[in-house]
Structures are given as structure tokens and as C-alpha cells.
XYZ file of C-alpha atoms in Angstrom:
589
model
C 181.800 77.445 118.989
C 180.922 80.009 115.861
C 178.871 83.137 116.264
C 175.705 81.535 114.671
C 175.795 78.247 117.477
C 176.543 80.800 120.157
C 173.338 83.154 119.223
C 170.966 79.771 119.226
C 172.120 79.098 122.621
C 171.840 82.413 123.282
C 168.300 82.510 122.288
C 167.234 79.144 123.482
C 168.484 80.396 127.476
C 165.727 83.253 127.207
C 163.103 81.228 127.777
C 160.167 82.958 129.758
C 161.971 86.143 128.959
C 162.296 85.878 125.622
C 159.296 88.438 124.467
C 161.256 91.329 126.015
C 164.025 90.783 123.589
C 161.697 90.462 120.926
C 160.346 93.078 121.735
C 163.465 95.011 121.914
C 163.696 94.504 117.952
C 164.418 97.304 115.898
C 161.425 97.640 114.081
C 162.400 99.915 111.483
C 163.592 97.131 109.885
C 161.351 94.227 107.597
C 163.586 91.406 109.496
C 166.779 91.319 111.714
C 169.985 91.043 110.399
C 170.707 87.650 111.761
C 168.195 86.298 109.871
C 168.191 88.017 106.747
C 172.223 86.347 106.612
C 171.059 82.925 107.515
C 168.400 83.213 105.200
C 165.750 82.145 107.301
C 162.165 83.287 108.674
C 162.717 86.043 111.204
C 161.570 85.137 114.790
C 161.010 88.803 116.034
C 157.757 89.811 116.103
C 156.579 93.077 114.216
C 155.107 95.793 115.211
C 151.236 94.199 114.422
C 151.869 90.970 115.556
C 153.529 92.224 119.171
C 150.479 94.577 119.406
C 148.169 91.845 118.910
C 149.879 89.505 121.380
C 149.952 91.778 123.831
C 146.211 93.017 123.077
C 144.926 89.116 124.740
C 143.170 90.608 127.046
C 141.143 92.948 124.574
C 137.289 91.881 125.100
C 137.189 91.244 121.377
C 140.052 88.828 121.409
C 138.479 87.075 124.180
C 135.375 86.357 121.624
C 138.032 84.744 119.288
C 139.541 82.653 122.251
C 135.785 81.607 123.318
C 134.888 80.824 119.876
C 137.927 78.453 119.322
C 139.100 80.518 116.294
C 142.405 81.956 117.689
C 144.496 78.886 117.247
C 143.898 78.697 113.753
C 141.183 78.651 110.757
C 137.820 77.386 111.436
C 137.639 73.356 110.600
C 135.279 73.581 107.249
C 133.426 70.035 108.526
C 132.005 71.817 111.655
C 130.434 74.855 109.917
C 127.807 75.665 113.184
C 127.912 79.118 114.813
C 129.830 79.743 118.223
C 127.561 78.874 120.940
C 129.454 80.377 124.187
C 130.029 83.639 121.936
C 130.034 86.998 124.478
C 128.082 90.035 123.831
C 130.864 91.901 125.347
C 133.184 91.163 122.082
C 130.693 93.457 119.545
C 133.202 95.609 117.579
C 132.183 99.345 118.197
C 131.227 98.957 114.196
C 128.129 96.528 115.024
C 124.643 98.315 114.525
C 122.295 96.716 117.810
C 118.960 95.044 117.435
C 116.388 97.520 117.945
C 112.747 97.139 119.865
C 110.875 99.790 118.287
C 110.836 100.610 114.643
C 112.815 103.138 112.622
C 112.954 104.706 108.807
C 115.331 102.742 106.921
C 116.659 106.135 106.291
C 117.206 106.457 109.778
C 119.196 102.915 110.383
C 121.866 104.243 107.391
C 122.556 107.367 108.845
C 122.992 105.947 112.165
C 124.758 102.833 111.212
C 127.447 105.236 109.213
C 128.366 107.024 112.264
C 128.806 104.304 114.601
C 132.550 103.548 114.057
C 134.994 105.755 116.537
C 138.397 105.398 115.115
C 139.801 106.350 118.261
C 139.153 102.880 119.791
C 140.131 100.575 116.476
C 143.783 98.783 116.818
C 146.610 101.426 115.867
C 147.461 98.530 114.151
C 144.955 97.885 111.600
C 145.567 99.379 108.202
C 143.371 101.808 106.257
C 141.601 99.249 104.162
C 140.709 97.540 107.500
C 139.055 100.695 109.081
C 137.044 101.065 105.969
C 135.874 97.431 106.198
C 135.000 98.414 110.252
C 132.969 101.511 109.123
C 130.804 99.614 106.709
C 130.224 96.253 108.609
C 126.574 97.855 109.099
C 126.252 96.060 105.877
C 127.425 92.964 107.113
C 125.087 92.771 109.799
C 122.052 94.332 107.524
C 122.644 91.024 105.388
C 122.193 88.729 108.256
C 118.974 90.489 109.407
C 117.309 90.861 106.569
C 119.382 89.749 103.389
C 120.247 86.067 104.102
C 116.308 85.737 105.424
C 115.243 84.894 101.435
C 114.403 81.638 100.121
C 114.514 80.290 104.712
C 111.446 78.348 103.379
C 114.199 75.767 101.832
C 116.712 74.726 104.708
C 119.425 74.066 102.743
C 119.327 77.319 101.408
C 118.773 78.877 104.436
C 121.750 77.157 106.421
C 123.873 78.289 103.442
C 122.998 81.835 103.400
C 122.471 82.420 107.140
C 125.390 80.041 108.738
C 127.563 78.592 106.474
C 128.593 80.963 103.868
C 128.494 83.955 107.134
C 131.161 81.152 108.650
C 133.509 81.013 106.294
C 133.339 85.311 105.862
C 134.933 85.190 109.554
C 137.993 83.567 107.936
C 137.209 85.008 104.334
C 137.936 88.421 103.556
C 136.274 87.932 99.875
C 133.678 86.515 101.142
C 133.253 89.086 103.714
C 133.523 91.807 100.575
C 130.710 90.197 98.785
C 128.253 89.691 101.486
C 128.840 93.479 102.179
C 127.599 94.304 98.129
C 124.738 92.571 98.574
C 124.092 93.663 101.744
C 124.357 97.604 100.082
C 121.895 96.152 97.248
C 119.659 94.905 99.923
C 119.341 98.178 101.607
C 119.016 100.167 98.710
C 116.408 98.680 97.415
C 114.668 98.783 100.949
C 115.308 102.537 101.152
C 113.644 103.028 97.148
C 110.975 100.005 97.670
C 109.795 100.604 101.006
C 109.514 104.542 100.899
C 109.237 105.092 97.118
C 112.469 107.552 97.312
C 115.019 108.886 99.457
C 115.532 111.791 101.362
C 119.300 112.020 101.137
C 120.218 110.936 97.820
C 124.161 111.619 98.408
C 124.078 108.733 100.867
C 122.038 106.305 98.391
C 124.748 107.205 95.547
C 127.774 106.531 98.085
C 125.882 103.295 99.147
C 125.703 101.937 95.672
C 129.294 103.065 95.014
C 130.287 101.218 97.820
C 128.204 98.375 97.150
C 129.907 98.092 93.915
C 133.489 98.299 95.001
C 133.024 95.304 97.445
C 131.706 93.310 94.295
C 134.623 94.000 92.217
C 136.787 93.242 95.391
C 134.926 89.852 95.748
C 135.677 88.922 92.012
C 138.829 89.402 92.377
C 139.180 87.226 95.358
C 137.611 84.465 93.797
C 139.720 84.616 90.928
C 143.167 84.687 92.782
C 141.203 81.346 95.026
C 140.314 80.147 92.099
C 144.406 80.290 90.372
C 145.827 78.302 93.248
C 143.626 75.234 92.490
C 143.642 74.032 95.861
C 140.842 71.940 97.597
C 139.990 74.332 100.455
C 140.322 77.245 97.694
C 137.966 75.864 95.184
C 135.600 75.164 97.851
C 135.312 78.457 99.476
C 135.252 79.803 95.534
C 132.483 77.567 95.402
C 130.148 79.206 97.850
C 131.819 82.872 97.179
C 130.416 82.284 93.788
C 127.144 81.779 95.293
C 126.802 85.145 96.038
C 128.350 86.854 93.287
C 125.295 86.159 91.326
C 122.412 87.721 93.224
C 124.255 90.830 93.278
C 124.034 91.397 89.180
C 120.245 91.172 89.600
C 120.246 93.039 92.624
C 121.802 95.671 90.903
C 119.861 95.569 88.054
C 116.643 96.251 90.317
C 118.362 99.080 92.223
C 118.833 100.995 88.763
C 115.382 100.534 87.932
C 114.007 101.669 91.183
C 116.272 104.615 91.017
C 114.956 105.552 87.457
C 110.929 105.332 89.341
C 111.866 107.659 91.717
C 110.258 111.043 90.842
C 111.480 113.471 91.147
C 114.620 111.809 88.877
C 117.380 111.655 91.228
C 121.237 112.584 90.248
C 123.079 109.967 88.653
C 120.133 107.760 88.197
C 120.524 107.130 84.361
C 120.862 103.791 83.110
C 124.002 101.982 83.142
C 125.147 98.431 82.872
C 123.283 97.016 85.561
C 120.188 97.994 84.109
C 121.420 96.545 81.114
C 120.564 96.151 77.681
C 119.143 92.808 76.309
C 122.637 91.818 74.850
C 124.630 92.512 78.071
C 123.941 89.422 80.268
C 126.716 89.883 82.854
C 124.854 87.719 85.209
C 124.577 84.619 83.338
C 128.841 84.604 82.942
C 127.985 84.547 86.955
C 125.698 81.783 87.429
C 127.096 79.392 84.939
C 130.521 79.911 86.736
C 129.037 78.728 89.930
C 128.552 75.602 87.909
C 132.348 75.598 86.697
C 133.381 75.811 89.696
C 131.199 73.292 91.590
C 132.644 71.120 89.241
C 136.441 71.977 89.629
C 135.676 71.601 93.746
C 133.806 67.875 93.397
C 135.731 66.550 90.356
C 138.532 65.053 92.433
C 137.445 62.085 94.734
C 140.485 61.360 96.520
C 141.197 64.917 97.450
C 140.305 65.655 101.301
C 140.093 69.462 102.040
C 143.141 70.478 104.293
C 141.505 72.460 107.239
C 144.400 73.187 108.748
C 146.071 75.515 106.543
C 144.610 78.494 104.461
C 146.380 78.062 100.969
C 145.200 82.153 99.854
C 146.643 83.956 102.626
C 145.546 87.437 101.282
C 142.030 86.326 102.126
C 143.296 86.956 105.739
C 141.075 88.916 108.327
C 141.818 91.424 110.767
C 140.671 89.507 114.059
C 138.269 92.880 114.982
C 136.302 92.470 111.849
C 136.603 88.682 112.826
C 135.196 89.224 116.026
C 132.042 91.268 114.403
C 131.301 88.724 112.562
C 131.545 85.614 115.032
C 129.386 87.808 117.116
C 127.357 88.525 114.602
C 126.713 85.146 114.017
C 126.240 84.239 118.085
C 123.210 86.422 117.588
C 119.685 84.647 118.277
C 117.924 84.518 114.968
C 114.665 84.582 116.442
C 115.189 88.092 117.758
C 113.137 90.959 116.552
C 114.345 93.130 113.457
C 114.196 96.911 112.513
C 111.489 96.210 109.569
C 109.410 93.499 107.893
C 112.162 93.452 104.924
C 111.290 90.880 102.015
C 108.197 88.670 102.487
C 108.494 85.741 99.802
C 105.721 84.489 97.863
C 106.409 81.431 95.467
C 106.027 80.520 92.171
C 103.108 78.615 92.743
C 100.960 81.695 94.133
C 101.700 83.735 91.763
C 98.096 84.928 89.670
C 99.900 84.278 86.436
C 100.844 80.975 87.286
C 97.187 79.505 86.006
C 97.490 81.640 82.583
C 101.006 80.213 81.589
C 99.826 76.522 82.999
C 97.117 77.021 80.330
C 98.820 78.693 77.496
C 102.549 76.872 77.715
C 101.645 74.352 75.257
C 100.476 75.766 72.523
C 103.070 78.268 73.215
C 106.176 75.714 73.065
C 104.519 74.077 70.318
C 104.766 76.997 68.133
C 108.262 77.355 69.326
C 109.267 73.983 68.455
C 107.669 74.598 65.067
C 109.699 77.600 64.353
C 112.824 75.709 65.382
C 112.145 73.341 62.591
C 111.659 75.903 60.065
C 114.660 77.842 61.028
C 116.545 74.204 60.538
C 114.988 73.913 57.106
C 116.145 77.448 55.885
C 119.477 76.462 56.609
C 119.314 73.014 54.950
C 118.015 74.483 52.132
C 120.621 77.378 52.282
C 123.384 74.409 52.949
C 121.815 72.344 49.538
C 122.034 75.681 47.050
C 125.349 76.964 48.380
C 127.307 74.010 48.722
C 130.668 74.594 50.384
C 133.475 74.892 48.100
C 136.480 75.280 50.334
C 137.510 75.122 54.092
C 136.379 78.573 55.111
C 132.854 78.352 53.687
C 132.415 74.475 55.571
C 133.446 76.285 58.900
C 130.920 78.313 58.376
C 128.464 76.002 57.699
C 129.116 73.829 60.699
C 129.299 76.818 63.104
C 125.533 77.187 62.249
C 125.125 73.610 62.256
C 126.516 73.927 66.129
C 124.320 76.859 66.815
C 120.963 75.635 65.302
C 121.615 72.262 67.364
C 122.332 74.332 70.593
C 119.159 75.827 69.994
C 117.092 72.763 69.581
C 119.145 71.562 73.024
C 117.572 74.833 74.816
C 114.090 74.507 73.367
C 113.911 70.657 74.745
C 115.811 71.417 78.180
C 112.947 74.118 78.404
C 110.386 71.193 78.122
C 111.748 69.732 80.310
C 111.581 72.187 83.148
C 108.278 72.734 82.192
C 107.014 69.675 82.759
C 108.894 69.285 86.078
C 106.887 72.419 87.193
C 103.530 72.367 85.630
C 103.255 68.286 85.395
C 104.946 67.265 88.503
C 105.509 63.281 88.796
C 104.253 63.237 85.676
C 106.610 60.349 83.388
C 107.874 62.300 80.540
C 111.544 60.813 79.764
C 114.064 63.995 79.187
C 116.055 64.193 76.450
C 119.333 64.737 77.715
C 119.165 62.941 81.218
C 122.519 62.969 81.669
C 123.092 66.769 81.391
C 122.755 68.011 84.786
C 122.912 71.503 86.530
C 126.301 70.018 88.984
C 128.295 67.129 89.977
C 127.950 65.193 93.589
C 131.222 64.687 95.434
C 132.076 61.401 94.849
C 133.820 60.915 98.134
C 131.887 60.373 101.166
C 133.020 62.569 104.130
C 132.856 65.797 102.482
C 134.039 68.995 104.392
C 131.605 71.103 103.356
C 128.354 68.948 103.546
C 126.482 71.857 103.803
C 127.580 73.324 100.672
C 127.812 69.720 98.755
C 123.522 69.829 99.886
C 123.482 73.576 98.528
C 124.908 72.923 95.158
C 123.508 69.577 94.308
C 120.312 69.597 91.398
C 116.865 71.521 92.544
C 114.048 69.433 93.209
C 111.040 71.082 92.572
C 108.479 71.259 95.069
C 105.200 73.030 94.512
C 105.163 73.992 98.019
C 108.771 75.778 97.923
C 109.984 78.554 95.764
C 110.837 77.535 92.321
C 113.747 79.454 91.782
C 116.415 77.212 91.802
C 114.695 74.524 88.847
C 114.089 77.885 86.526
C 117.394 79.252 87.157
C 119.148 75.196 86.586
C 118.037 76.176 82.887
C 120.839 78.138 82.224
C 123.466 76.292 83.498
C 121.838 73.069 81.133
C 121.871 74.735 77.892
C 125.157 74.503 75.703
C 127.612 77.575 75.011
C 126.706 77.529 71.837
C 123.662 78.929 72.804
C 124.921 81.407 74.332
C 127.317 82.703 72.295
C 124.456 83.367 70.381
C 123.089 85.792 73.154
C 126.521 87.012 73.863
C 126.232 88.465 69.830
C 124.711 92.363 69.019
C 121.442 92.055 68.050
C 120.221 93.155 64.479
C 119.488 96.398 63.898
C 115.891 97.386 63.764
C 116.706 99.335 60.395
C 117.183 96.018 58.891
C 113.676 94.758 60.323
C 112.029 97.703 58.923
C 113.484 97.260 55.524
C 112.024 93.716 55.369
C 108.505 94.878 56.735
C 108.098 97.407 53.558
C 107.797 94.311 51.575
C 111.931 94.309 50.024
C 112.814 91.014 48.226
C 115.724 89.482 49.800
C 117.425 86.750 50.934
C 116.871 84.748 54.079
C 119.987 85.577 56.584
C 120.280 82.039 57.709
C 122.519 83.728 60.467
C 120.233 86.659 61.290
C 117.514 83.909 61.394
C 119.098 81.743 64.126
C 120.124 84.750 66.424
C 116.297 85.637 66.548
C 115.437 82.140 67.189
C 118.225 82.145 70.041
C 116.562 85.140 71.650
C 112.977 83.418 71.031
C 114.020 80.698 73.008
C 115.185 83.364 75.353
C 112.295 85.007 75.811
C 110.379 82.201 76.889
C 112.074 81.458 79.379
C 111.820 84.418 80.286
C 108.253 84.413 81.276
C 108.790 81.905 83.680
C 110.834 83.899 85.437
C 108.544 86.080 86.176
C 106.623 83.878 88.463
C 109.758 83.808 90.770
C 109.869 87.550 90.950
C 108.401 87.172 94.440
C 110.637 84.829 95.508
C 113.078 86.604 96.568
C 114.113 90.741 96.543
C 116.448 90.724 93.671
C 114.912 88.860 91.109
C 111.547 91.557 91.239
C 111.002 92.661 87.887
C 112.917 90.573 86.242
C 111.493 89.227 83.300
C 109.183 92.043 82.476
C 111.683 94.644 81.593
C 113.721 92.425 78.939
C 110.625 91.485 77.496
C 109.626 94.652 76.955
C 113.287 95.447 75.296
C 112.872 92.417 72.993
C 109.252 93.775 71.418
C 110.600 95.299 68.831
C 112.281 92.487 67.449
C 109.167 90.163 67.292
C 106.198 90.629 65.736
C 101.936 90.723 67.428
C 99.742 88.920 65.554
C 99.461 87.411 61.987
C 98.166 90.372 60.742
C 101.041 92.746 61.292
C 103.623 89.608 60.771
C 106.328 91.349 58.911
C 107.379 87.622 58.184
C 103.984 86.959 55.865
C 104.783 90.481 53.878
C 108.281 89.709 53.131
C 107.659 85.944 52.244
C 110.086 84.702 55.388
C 110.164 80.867 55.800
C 110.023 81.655 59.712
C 106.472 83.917 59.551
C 104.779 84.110 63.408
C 101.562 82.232 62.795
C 100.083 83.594 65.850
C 100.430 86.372 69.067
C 104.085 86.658 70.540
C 103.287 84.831 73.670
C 106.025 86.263 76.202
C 104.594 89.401 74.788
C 101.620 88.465 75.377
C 102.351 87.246 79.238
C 104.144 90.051 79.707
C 100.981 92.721 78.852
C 99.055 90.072 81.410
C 101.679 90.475 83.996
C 101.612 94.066 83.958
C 98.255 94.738 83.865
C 98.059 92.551 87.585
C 100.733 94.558 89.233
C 98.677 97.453 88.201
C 96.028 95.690 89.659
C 98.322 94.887 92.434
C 99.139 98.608 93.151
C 102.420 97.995 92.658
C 103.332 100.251 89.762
């Protein structure tokens, strides 16, 4: 009998007994030496994982047990919340449902202060103290965050039960519902009250807000680099909540630049973002990507039993929180009001644009043709006389037809909102916003509901069809976005009446940001749909003014002889001045 037969019977006559000598381990040490020379997985326990099996009968553990979580992951086909869930297993992180009312002011301070160190697991690393102390934002997202767009129940299962699930399991997930739950309070704090007392917590709120974003990114991309089925599909939803964070963001830097007195570090920055940076876009047309990469495969069945990313790992007390968290009555009473939604189809400017669009995308249709024409005429006088000059000419070729793909998508959608059940035959039928599973038993039904293509309904927010828009149009187009815009030095040249010659380019950018700006009116009838899209279209339209001209009159265009003069009155200029002057009227600026 050799030394290595003599040790497994050794170890096999333990039995019962066999955690003492594990226990008995010199910990010191990554692995004992018997296994590290047989090459093989240690069986010794370490330091965290004896703690945690000897911690069983910890109240919080017993939540895990009850909730059928301990043994292994959550099964992604039975995405309900824990039903025999215990009170007794809230983390000393939680923040309790409160009776009477308090300053949202009040709930941050208190929240931040609720964590005593003393009673977290002297086995949980730094990073997962952190995540204890802000968990306030965890459950600030499920009481008032993931309450947007519960008119829709798809939408609301998603963001209130299945997406909240999978964060139990999900420590990027976890990360991003935390941003947004930041976002969400921030813009409470500067909303509701108009400023905030302690600035110094507001700035280390958004600073945290923004490190679980970029923590969340990253997560999906290492989920997204394994290309496994259970990965893509938790990508899949994580994406979903990547992209109401850029908004969000964008409206917390707006409020903070309201609040007067000015508060410190309340300058613009990225979020509040210049026309040409359109972070958020790269966001939502991912979602699509990656909808795609999760349904493509038909034959593919998501392995539940096995999590392929295991750095997404949790820490079974932040677990806990959240399976708690989740046990929770939703009917129960809540601190404050928070959002109240009011849809597209309510909104006072929704009977202007019904009665302006068409004349509106008529003329914008019309300019598409003459920016087409320029270039033909361009391509006819200039013909290309070697390889580089015919690239260039079928780049614009690619962008001018992108363009004319946006302006007809945006007919569509339109008509889908203002002439509902009406028969008008789209263009491109076959483009669409993401692709069913083609397999029947999916594992995340919820989520294969969630990420299908909006119907519109004019009783339910809009959102959804205005936002499917984006993820239509072609890259091309947005490449063309992606671009700096022309300086205004050049614009000014052209208005004092300077012959030149049409910049075919320059011409097509423009047109590209017409088109933009369009659709950017309809956006603003969704701005009470939900807390981080207020404000949204106003603002860019306003940036874009200077770039497009008033009226016929003061038509640079007609001065300088341009092929592409404005015949009439910018209209999302136009609906912009109207939407201003009602949330003046409004009392809400």
C-alpha cells in the first residue's frame, strides 16, 4: 500500500468526524500539500468557507435555506419571489418601511448610518462591506425606482421581480440597480425640495452612483466574453438597466445646475452632454445586440445549474438583503409619493404635434430629396477618377441612404402613434427592434416578453415604440451623429452672403441631425413617463438652434443660394418654444 492509497483510506475512515480535521488545516496556506503534489482540488475548507459552514445557524442563512437558494443558483424558469421568506433574515444594512413621512434628506442620512460593522461576517471582504453600507440604494430602487412604467406588466414584472431575482445571484446586476437607485434619489432630493441641504452627501451619492455603473459595465462585458447561454441572458436584462442610468444622469446634472444657490461641483460634464456625445444610444442599441446574441441560437437550453461567470458571485448577507427585500409586500406603504407617470397620450402637446407632424415630415422628406440631388449633381461634375475618390463617393451614397432609412422608420412610428390601426404598409417590415426565441420553453419567459417589439397602446406609456426608433435605424446613421458637428464660424461665413461650394458632406451631417431633431420632439411627450427621461428632448433642442435656421426670412440657406434653403419655421424649434412655454405654465420651471 503507497502513502497516497493509505491517506484516501485514511480520509475516507473520518467520516462524521471529518470537519475537525478540516478544520485542523493550516490555513496559512492557499491548499495543503497533499494536494498541491497530486495536483488536484484541495478538500480542506478555508478560512471563509469553514466560517460560513459553521455560521448555519445565522438568522440570515436561515433566509437562504427557506428561500431554497443555498443549494445552488436560483433556476432562471421560476423567476417568482420567495414566499416563506422571514423578516428575521433583514441584513442590519436594510432601511425599514416607514408609517409616517420623512425629508428625503432625512431617509439618506439615516440610511448611511445604518450598517454596524461590528455584526457583518469577519469574513466578508472590504468590497463586500461597502456593498452592505450602500444596499439603502438597493432597497430605495425597489420602493420607488422599479415603480415606473407598473402601468405595463411586463415591464413591471421585469423591473420589480425578475431583474431584482437574478441581482440575488448577480453581483453586476446588483451594482447597476444600486446606480440607478443613487440617480433615483438624487433626483428626488433636487426635484422634490428644489436643493439640498447637505451638498457633500449629494456629491458622494452621485460619485457612488457612478462607480456602481462603471462596475456594472464591466460585468456585462466579462458575461458577455464567455458567450454562454445563461451569460448572455443575464447580459440581456443587465443591459436593461444600463440604459436608464445615462439619462438619469443626464437629468441629475441638470437639476444640479437649477439649484440656486450653484452648488460645488455642479458644472457640466458628460452626462449633461453635448449634442455630439450620445453615450446612451451605444447603450440602448446594445440591449438590442445582445437580445440578439441570447435568442439567436434555438437549440441552446440555458444551463441553470451552473453559473458560467463565477466573479458575479454574491456574498450570501447581501444575498439575504436582497431575497428579503424581495419577500417584502409591494402593497405596503412608502416614505414619499416618488414618480407619478403620466403618458404620452396626456401630454398638452400631444394635440399640437398630432396637428403639425405632417406638414412637418413633409418638409423633411423634401429636404432629404434635395440633399440627394446635391450629391447627384456633385457625383455627375466630379466624376470619380480613381479608387479613393469612388470610396468616397459611396460612403455618402451609404450615409444619404441611411438617412432616407431614418426619415421613413420615423413615419412609421408616427403613424403607429398618431394613426393607430390605421393600414399604412412600412417600408422596411422586416427590420425589427429584436428577435423572438425561436425555441419554445424559454428560461427566461419573462425577459423573452420584456424584450420582444412594443405595441403601442394609447392607453399605456409610449416609451418603448419612440425609443424602438433607435434601435431600427442603420449605423450609418449614426455614425453620422457619432461625427463633430460643424463649426458655427463656418455657418456664419455662409450667412454674410460668401459664394461657395455646397459641402455635400457638411450637407448630409445637418440632414442627419435634422432627422435627429425630430425625433426628438416626440420624445418629449414621454418626458412624464417615467423620472429619467424628464427634460429630455428640450435641452438638445435647444443645443441644436444654432445650427438651423427660423423662418424664411432669416434662412441663411436663401442668402447664400444653398440647394437645401428651409422653406418654412424649424418645427422641433418651434415645438420646443411650445413645450416650454406649458411647463412655465405648468409651474414647473
Amino acid at each position: 500500500m503507497d502513502a497516497d492509497t493509505a491517506e484516501d483510506e485514511e480520509l475516507n475512515y473520518r467520516g462524521p468526524s471529518r470537519l475537525i480535521a478540516i478544520s485542523q488545516c493550516d490555513e496559512t496556506k492557499p491548499a495543503c500539500l497533499r494536494c498541491v503534489n497530486r495536483d488536484q482540488p484541495c478538500e480542506y475548507f478555508t478560512q471563509a468557507q469553514e466560517h460560513e459552514a459553521l455560521s448555519d445557524t445565522d438568522p440570515a442563512s436561515v433566509s437562504i435555506s427557506v428561500a431554497g437558494v443555498s443549494e445552488g443558483p436560483t433556476s432562471l424558469s421560476q423567476i417568482t419571489p420567495p414566499l416563506t421568506l422571514s423578516s428575521a433574515g433583514q441584513t442590519p444594512a436594510s432601511v425599514e418601511a416607514r408609517q409616517e413621512d420623512f425629508s428625503v434628506d432625512e431617509i439618506y442620512h439615516e440610511a448611511t448610518g445604518l450598517v454596524d460593522f461590528g455584526q457583518a461576517s469577519d469574513s466578508a471582504s472590504a468590497s463586500t462591506m461597502a456593498i452592505m453600507k450602500d444596499l439603502f440604494l438597493f432597497d430605495h430602487y425597489m420602493d420607488h425606482t422599479c415603480r415606473d412604467l407598473e402601468v405595463i406588466p411586463d415591464v413591471a414584472y421585469a423591473k420589480q421581480v425578475g431583474i431584482p431575482q437574478l441581482a440575488a445571484e448577480n453581483q453586476g446586476i446588483l451594482y447597476s440597480i444600486m446606480a440607478l437607485g443613487a440617480t433615483c434619489l438624487c433626483i428626488d432630493i433636487l426635484s422634490g425640495q428644489g436643493s439640498c441641504s447637505q451638498v457633500d452627501d449629494l456629491v458622494e451619492l452621485i460619485s457612488a452612483g457612478d462607480r456602481y455603473h462603471r462596475m456594472g459595465m464591466q460585468a456585462v462585458q466579462r458575461q458577455l466574453a464567455t458567450n454562454q447561454p445563461r451569460d448572455l441572458a443575464e447580459a440581456h436584462a443587465h443591459t436593461m438597466l444600463l440604459f436608464p442610468y445615462a439619462l438619469a444622469r443626464r437629468r441629475v446634472t441638470y437639476l444640479l445646475n437649477e439649484v440656486d444657490p450653484p452648488t460645488p461641483r455642479s458644472g457640466v460634464d458628460t452626462h449633461a452632454e453635448h449634442i455630439s456625445s450620445l453615450e446612451w444610444i451605444i447603450i440602448l442599441r446594445g440591449i438590442t445586440t445582445t437580445g440578439r446574441a441570447c435568442w439567436t441560437n434555438g437549440s441552446v437550453c440555458i444551463n441553470d445549474a451552473a453559473c458560467c461567470d463565477r466573479s458575479q458571485k454574491i456574498h450570501f448577507l447581501v444575498s439575504s438583503h436582497v431575497l428579503t427585500k424581495l419577500a417584502e409586500p409591494t402593497d405596503r406603504s412608502c416614505a414619499w409619493n416618488g414618480f407619478q407617470c403620466r403618458i404620452a397620450s396626456k401630454h398638452p402637446l400631444f394635440p399640437v404635434i398630432s396637428s403639425t407632424r405632417v406638414v412637418a415630415l413633409e418638409a423633411l422628406q423634401q429636404k432629404t430629396e434635395r440633399v440627394s440631388q446635391l450629391m447627384r449633381d456633385l457625383h455627375r461634375k466630379n466624376p470619380p477618377l480613381d479608387l479613393e475618390k469612388s470610396n468616397e463617393q459611396l460612403s455618402r451614397s451609404l450615409s444619404l441612404s441611411a438617412c432616407f432609412m431614418a426619415v421613413d422608420l420615423l413615419l412609421n412610428m408616427v403613424n403607429v402613434i398618431f394613426s393607430p390601426g390605421s393600414e399604412v404598409e412600412e417600408r422596411y417590415p422586416n427590420v425589427r427592434v429584436s428577435t423572438e426565441p425561436s425555441f419554445q420553453d424559454s428560461a427566461l419567459p419573462w425577459l423573452k416578453r420584456y424584450s420582444s417589439a412594443p405595441i403601442y397602446d394609447p392607453a399605456l406609456p409610449a416609451c418603448r415604440t419612440i425609443f424602438s426608433w433607435v434601435n431600427r435605424t442603420p449605423d450609418e446613421y449614426f455614425q453620422l451623429l457619432m461625427k463633430p458637428l460643424p463649426p458655427l464660424a463656418e455657418c456664419e461665413a455662409n450667412w454674410r452672403g460668401q459664394a461657395a461650394m455646397p459641402d455635400t458632406d457638411r450637407e448630409i451631417q445637418l440632414l442627419a441631425w435634422d432627422i435627429w431633431a425630430h425625433w426628438l420632439v416626440f420624445t418629449i411627450l414621454i418626458e412624464g413617463e417615467s423620472f429619467f427621461m424628464a427634460a429630455f428632448g428640450v435641452p438638445d433642442i435647444v443645443n441644436l438652434l444654432p445650427w438651423f435656421t427660423t423662418s424664411a426670412a432669416e434662412s441663411p440657406g436663401i442668402q447664400s443660394g444653398s440647394p437645401v434653403a428651409q422653406p418654412t419655421s424649424w418645427w422641433p424649434g418651434s415645438m420646443c418654444a411650445v413645450a416650454q412655454q406649458l411647463r412655465k405654465y405648468e409651474g414647473k420651471d
